[in-house]
Short mmCIF file of C-alpha atoms and ligand atoms in Angstrom, two decimals:
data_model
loop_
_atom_site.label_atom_id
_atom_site.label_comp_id
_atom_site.label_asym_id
_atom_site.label_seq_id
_atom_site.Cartn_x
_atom_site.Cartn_y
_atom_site.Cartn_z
CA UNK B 132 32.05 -0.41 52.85
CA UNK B 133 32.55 -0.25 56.42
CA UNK B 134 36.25 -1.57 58.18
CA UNK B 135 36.39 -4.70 60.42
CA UNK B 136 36.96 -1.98 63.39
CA UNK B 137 33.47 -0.37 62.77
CA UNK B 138 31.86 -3.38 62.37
CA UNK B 139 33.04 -4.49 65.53
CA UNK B 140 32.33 -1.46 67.06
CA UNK B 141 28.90 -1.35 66.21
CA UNK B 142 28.28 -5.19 66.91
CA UNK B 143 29.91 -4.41 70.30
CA UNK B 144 27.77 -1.68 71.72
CA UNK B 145 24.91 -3.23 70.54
CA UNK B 146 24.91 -6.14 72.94
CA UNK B 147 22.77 -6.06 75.99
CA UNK B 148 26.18 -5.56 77.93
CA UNK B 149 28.52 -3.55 75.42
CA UNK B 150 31.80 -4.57 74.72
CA UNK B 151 34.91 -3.40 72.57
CA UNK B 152 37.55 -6.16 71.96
CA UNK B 153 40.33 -5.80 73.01
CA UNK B 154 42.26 -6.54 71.01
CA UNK B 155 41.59 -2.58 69.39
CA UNK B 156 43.59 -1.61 72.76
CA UNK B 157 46.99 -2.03 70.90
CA UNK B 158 46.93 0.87 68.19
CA UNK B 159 50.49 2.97 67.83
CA UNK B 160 49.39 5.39 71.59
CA UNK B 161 47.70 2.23 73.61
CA UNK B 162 50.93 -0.26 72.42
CA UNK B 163 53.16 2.81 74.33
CA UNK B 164 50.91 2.77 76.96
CA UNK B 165 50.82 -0.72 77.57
CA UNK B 166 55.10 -0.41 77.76
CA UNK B 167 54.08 2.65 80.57
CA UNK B 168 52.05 -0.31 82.50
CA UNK B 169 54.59 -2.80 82.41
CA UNK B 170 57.15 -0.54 84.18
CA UNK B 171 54.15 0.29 87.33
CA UNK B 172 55.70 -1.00 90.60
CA UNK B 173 51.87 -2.84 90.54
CA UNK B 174 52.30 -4.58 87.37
CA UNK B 175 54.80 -7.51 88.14
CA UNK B 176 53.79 -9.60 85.66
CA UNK B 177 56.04 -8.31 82.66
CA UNK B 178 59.16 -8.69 85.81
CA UNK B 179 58.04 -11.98 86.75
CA UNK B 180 58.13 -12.66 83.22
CA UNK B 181 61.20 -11.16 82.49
CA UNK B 182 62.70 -12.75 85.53
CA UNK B 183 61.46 -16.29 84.37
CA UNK B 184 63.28 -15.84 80.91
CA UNK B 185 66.52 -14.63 82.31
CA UNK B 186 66.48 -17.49 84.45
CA UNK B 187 65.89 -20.49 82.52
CA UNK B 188 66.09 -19.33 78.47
CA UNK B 189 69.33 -21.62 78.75
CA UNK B 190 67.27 -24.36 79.67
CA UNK B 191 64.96 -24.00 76.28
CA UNK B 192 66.63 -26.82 73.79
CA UNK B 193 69.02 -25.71 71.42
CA UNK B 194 67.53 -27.10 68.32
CA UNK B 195 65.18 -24.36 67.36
CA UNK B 196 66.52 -22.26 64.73
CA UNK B 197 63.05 -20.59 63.86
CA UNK B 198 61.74 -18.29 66.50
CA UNK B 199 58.04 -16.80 65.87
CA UNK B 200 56.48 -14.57 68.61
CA UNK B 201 52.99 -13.35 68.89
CA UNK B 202 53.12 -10.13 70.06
CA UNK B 203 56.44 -8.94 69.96
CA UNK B 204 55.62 -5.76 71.61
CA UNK B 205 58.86 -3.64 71.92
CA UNK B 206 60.42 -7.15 72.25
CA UNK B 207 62.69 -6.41 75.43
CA UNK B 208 62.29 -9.88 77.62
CA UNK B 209 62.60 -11.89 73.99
CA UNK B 210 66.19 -11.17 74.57
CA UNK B 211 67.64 -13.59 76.52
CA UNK B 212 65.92 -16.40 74.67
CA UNK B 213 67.45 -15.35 71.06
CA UNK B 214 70.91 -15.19 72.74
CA UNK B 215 70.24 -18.61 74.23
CA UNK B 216 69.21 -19.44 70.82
CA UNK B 217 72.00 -17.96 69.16
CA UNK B 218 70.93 -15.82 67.08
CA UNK B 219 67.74 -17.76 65.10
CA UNK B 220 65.59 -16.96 62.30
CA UNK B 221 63.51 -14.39 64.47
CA UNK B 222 59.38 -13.47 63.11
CA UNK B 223 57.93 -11.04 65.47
CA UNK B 224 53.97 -10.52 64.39
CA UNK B 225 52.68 -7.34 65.23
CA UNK B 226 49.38 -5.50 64.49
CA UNK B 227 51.55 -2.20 65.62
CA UNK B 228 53.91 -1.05 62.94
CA UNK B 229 55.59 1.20 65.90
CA UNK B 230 56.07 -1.83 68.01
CA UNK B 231 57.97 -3.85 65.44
CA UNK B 232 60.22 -0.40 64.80
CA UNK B 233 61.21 -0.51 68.31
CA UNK B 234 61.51 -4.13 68.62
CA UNK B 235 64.26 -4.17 65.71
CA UNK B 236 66.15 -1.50 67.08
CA UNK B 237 65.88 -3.31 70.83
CA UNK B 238 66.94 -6.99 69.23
CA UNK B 239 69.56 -5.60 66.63
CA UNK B 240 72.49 -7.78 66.49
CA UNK B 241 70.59 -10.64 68.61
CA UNK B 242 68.84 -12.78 65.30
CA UNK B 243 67.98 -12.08 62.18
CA UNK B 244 64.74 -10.50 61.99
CA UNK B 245 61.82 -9.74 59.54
CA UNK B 246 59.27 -8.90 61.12
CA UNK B 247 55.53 -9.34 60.43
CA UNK B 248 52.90 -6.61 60.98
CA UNK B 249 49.96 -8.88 61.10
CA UNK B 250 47.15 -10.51 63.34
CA UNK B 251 48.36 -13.43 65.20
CA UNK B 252 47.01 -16.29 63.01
CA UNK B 253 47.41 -14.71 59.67
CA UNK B 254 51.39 -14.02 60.48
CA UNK B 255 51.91 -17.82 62.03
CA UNK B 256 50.14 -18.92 57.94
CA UNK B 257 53.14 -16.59 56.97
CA UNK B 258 55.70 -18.04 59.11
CA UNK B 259 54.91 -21.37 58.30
CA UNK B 260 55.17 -20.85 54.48
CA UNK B 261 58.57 -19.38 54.97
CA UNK B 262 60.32 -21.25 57.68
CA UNK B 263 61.67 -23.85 55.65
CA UNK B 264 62.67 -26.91 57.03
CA UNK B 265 64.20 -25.66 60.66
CA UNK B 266 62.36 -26.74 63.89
CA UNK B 267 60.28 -23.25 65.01
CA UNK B 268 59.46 -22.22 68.74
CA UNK B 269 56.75 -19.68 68.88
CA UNK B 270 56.66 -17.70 71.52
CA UNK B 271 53.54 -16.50 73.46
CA UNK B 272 54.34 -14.33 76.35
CA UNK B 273 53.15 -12.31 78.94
CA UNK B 274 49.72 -13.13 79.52
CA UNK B 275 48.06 -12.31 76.32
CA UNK B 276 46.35 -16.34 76.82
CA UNK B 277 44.54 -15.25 80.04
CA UNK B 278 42.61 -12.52 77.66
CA UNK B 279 40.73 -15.26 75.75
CA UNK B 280 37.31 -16.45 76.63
CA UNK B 281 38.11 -20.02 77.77
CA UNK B 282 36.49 -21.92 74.69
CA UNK B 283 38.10 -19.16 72.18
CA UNK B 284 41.64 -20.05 74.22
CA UNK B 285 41.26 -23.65 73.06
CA UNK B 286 40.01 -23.05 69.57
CA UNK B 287 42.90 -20.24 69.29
CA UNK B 288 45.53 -22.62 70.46
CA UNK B 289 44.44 -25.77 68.38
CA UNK B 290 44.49 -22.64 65.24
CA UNK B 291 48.29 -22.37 66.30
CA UNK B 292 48.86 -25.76 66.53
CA UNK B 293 47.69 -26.49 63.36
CA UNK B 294 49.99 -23.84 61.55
CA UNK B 295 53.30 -25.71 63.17
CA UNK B 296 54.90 -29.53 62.54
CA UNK B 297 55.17 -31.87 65.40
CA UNK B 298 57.95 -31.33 67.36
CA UNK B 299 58.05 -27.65 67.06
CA UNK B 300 57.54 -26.01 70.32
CA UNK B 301 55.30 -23.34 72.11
CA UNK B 302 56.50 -20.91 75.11
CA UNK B 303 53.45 -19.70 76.59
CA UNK B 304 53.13 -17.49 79.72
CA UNK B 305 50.27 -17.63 82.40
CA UNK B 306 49.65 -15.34 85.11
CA UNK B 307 48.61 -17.52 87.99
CA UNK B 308 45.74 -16.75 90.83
CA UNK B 309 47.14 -14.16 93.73
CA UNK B 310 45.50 -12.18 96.38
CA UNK B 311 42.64 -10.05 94.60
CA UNK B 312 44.60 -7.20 96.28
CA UNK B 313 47.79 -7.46 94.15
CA UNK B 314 45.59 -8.29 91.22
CA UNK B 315 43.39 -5.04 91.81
CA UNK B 316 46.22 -2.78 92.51
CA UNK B 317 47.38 -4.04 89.22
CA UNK B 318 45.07 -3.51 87.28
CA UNK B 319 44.22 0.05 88.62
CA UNK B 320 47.31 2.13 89.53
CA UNK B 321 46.66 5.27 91.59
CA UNK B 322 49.16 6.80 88.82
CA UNK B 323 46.14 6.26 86.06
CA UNK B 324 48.12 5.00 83.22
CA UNK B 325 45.93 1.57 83.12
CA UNK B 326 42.90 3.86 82.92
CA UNK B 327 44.27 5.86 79.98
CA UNK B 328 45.54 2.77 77.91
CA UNK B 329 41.87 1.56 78.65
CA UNK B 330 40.33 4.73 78.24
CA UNK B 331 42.73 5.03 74.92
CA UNK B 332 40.41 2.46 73.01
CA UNK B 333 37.18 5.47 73.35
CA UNK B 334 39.82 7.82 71.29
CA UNK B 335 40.57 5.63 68.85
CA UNK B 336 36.99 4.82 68.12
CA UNK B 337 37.20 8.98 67.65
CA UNK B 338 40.48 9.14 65.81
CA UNK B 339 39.44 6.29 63.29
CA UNK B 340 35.50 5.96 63.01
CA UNK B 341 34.80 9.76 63.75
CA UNK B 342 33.10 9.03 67.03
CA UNK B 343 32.32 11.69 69.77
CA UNK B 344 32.97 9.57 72.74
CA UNK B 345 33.57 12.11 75.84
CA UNK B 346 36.69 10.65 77.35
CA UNK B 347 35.98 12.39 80.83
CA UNK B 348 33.03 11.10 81.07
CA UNK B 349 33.78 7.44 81.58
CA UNK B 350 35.77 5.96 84.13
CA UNK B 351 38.37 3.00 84.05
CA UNK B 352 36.62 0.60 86.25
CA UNK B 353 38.92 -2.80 87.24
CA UNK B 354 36.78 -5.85 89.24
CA UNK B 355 37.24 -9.26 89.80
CA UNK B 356 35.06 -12.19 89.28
CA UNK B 357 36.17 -14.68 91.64
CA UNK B 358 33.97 -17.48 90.03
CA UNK B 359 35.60 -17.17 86.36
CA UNK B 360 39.08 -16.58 88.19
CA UNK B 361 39.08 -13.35 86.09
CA UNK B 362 39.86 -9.68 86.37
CA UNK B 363 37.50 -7.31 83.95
CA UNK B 364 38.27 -4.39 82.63
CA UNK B 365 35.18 -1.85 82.04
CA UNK B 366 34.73 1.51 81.20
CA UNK B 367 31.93 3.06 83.44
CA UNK B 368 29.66 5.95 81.75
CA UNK B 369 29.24 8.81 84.56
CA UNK B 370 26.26 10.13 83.06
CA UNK B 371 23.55 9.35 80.90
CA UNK B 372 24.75 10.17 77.56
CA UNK B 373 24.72 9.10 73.55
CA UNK B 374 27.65 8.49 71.62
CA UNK B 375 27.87 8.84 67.90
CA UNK B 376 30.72 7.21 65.84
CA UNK B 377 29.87 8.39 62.03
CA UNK B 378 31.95 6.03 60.30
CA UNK B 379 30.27 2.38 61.96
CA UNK B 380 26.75 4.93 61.01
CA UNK B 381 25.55 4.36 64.96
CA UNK B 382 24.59 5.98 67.42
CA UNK B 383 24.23 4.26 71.34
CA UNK B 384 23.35 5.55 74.65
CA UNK B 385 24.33 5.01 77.77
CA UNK B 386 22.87 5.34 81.37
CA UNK B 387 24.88 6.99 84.20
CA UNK B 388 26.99 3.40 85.74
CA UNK B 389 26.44 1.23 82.69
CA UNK B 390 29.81 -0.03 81.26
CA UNK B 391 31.34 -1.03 78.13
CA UNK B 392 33.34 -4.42 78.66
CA UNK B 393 36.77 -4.00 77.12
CA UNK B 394 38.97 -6.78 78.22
CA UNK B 395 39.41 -10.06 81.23
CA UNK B 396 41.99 -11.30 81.64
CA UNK B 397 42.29 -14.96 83.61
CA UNK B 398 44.32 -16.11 86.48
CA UNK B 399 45.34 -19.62 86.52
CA UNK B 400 46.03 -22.50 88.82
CA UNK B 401 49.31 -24.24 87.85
CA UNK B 402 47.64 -27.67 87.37
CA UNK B 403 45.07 -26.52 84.80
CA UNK B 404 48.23 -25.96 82.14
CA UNK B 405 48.61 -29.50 81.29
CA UNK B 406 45.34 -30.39 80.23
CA UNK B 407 44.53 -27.12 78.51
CA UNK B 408 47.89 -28.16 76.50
CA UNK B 409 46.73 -31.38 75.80
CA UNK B 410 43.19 -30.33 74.91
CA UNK B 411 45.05 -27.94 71.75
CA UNK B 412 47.22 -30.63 70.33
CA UNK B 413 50.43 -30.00 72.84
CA UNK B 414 52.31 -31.70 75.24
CA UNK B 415 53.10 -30.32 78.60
CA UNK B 416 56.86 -30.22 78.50
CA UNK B 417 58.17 -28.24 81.25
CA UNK B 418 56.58 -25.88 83.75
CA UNK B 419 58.60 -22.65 85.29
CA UNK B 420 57.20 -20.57 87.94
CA UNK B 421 58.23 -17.26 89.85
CA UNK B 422 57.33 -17.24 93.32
CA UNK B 423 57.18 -13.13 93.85
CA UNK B 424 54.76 -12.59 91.50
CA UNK B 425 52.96 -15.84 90.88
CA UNK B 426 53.47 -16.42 87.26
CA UNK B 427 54.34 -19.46 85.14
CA UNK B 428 56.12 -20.09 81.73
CA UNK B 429 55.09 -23.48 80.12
CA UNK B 430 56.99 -25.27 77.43
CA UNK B 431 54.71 -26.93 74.83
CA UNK B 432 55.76 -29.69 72.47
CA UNK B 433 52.95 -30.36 69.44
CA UNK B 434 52.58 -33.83 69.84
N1 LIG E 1147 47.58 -8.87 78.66
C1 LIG E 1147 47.57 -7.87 79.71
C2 LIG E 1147 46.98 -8.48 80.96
O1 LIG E 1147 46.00 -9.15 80.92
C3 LIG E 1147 46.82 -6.67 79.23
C4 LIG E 1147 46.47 -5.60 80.22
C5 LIG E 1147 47.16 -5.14 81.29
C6 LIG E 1147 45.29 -4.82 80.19
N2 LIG E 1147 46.49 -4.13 81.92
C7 LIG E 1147 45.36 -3.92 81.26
C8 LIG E 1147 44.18 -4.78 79.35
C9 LIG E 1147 44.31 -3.01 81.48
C10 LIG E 1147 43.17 -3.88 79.59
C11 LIG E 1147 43.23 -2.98 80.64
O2 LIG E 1147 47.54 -8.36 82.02
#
């Protein structure tokens, strides 16, 4: 029987243009490298972010006393909104077992926390069996929204609407449309740590599927697609070569300049939020933006 990964994997590459899903980035090495990215003087949005949370976490109402967040990461900006909070129920659902180590020790003292090392969806079905009766805020930061197809983003946020009561609330972050340069520069740092957390996901097809990928021989290519409002992360073959992965039982090749499709991630205007809320089963509550970096935190009621 073959895993979910190599099934993916193979399904992926065998599309007309190949793909890996991103969502294979986060394994233990690619969650630390993602942390690397988020300190890059180019990547702002985890500051903006940050700043945003800082700023108006006192302004969240008091009455949630169940916190859920998808994606805790290492959990550093989730800070100020437990302490706003003080000190909830806390559920951070992680695919990476590392992430949720760190993200206890970082949040020790600030909630009580039992953390979840599961998909999204499958550790909100969790959540929702053990919350009890106390109103629940899920949180959904940084910009992990703006990596959904659009019609997935709907279907994914009516999913999450339907594991929570009305009433409960959602905190979801969008990175909003900037200059292509900033976004560029972002998403390509002279430094190369975006290109090894991208290139990461070729060595974990290795590590886990016994694949041969040649690391070298790709490059982290970053573009942007100014009609979906979308950056795209590819990798970019350098050569003609074939790739065998022993455990997915394939074998692909690849022409010099062809690219395997590994993430996009959206840019929105502030005024496509409320109906995109509305469309999932939420009500717009509350919109707050950072100016440096344009990014916006939007409070969600289900309705
Ligand atoms: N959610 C992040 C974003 O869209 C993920 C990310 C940042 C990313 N840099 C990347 C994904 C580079 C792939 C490659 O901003």
């Amino acid at each position: 029987m073959q895993s979910e990964f190599a099934c993916d994997v193979r399904a992926g590459l065998s599309k007309p243009q190949k793909e890996l899903h991103s969502k294979y980035l986060y394994d233990d090495l690619g969650s630390a490298l993602f942390d690397a990215i988020t300190l890059l003087p180019e990547y702002g949005l985890t500051r903006a972010d940050e700043r945003l949370l800082i700023r108006y976490a006192p302004a969240i109402p008091r009455e949630f006393s169940c916190v859920a967040e998808l994606g805790s990461g290492s959990g550093r900006k989730t800070r100020p909104v437990l302490e706003a909070l003080r000190g909830p129920r806390y559920f951070p659902i992680d695919v990476s077992c590392a992430a949720l180590d760190r993200c206890q020790h970082e949040l020790a003292g600030a909630a009580e926390i039992v953390p979840i090392e599961a998909s999204y969806l499958d550790g909100l079905t969790h959540v929702a069996a053990h919350r009890n009766g106390d109103p629940l805020l899920v949180l959904f930061l940084g910009s992990t929204v703006g990596n959904f197809e659009p019609r997935c983003r709907t279907e994914f946020l009516a999913q999450v609407r339907s594991r929570m009561r009305t009433g409960d609330a959602l905190l979801v972050g969008f990175d909003l449309l900037k200059p292509v340069e900033m976004l560029l520069a972002a998403y390509d740092d002279p430094a190369g740590v975006t290109a090894a957390f991208n290139l990461n996901l070729l060595g974990r097809v290795n590590r886990e599927l016994d694949g041969n990928f040649d690391l070298r021989a790709f490059c982290h290519e970053a573009r942007f697609d100014p009609n979906g409002h979308r950056i795209e992360m590819h990798l970019n073959s350098r050569c003609d070569q074939t790739v065998k992965i022993r455990r997915a039982d394939f074998s692909c090749t690849l022409r010099e300049g062809e690219t395997i499709w590994t993430e996009s991630s959206h840019k929105f205007a502030e005024d496509e939020i409320p109906p995109m809320a509305r469309a999932a089963g939420f009500e717009c509550e509350t919109q707050w933006i950072d100016r440096e970096w344009p990014f916006c935190e939007s409070l969600w009621r289900a309705s």
